[in-house]
Coordinates of C-alpha atoms in Angstrom, one line a residue:
M1 CA -37.6 -119.5 -116.8
K2 CA -35.1 -119.9 -114.0
Y3 CA -34.9 -123.6 -114.5
M4 CA -34.4 -123.3 -118.3
I5 CA -31.4 -121.0 -117.8
S6 CA -29.9 -123.2 -115.1
D7 CA -30.3 -126.2 -117.5
M8 CA -28.4 -124.3 -120.2
L9 CA -25.7 -123.2 -117.7
E10 CA -25.2 -126.9 -116.7
K11 CA -24.2 -127.7 -120.3
L12 CA -21.5 -125.0 -120.5
D13 CA -17.8 -125.6 -119.6
H14 CA -15.9 -123.5 -117.2
H15 CA -14.3 -121.3 -119.8
E16 CA -17.7 -120.5 -121.4
L17 CA -19.2 -119.7 -117.9
M18 CA -16.3 -117.3 -117.2
N19 CA -16.9 -115.5 -120.5
I20 CA -20.6 -115.1 -119.7
K21 CA -19.8 -113.9 -116.2
Q22 CA -17.4 -111.3 -117.5
G23 CA -19.8 -110.2 -120.2
V24 CA -22.6 -109.7 -117.6
E25 CA -20.3 -107.9 -115.2
K26 CA -18.9 -105.5 -117.8
G27 CA -22.2 -105.0 -119.5
D28 CA -20.5 -106.4 -122.6
L29 CA -22.2 -105.1 -125.8
D30 CA -21.4 -108.3 -127.7
F31 CA -23.2 -110.4 -125.1
R32 CA -26.2 -108.0 -125.3
A33 CA -26.2 -108.2 -129.0
L34 CA -26.1 -112.0 -129.0
V35 CA -29.1 -112.2 -126.6
K36 CA -31.0 -109.6 -128.7
E37 CA -30.2 -111.5 -131.9
K38 CA -31.5 -114.8 -130.4
I39 CA -34.7 -113.1 -129.2
I40 CA -35.3 -111.7 -132.7
E41 CA -34.6 -115.1 -134.2
K42 CA -37.1 -116.8 -131.9
E43 CA -39.7 -114.1 -132.6
R44 CA -39.3 -114.6 -136.4
S45 CA -39.6 -118.4 -136.2
H46 CA -43.4 -118.1 -136.1
E47 CA -43.4 -116.4 -139.5
K48 CA -42.4 -119.6 -141.4
F49 CA -45.8 -121.2 -141.5
C50 CA -49.4 -119.9 -141.6
A51 CA -51.1 -120.2 -138.2
V52 CA -54.2 -121.7 -139.8
C53 CA -53.3 -123.8 -142.8
Q54 CA -49.6 -124.4 -142.1
N55 CA -48.6 -123.3 -145.7
D56 CA -45.1 -121.9 -146.0
I57 CA -45.0 -118.1 -145.6
D58 CA -43.1 -116.2 -148.4
P59 CA -41.2 -113.5 -146.5
G60 CA -41.3 -111.2 -149.5
S61 CA -45.1 -111.5 -150.1
T62 CA -47.4 -108.5 -149.7
T63 CA -50.4 -110.8 -149.1
T64 CA -49.2 -112.1 -145.7
F65 CA -50.5 -110.8 -142.4
T66 CA -49.1 -110.9 -138.9
I67 CA -51.1 -110.0 -135.8
L68 CA -50.1 -109.4 -132.2
F69 CA -52.8 -110.4 -129.7
G70 CA -53.3 -111.3 -126.0
P71 CA -53.1 -109.6 -122.7
E72 CA -50.2 -107.3 -121.8
G73 CA -47.2 -109.4 -120.7
F74 CA -48.4 -112.4 -122.6
K75 CA -48.6 -111.3 -126.2
K76 CA -48.7 -113.8 -129.0
K77 CA -48.0 -113.4 -132.7
A78 CA -49.6 -115.2 -135.5
T79 CA -48.8 -115.0 -139.2
F80 CA -51.2 -115.8 -142.0
C81 CA -50.6 -116.6 -145.7
A82 CA -53.8 -114.8 -146.9
V83 CA -56.7 -112.8 -145.8
D84 CA -59.0 -115.8 -145.7
C85 CA -56.8 -117.6 -143.1
L86 CA -56.8 -114.3 -141.1
H87 CA -60.6 -114.2 -141.2
Y88 CA -60.9 -117.8 -140.2
F89 CA -58.6 -117.2 -137.2
I90 CA -60.5 -114.1 -136.1
D91 CA -63.8 -116.0 -136.4
K92 CA -62.5 -118.8 -134.2
L93 CA -61.3 -116.2 -131.6
K94 CA -64.8 -114.6 -131.6
E95 CA -66.4 -118.1 -131.0
M96 CA -64.0 -118.6 -128.1
K97 CA -64.9 -115.3 -126.5
C98 CA -68.7 -116.1 -126.5

């Protein structure tokens, strides 16, 4: 993580770095909102395709399923287009556990 942030900072010019520095020092709400928005954007990116069959996910559909799984601190999300893909995924998880 440390290296990814330093890579990003390398690409910013002096003015942008100063804006970030001031935002962090002041606890700037705009900066916090921007970071929160990017986190939400990344978390939702998994919802575009089914984790099993890679079909497009219709965000308005009531037949899609999203599960959160994994150990605390390393949670993963998976979205499925239908119950049969969800069952397939769970069956494969069971096979891996045995």
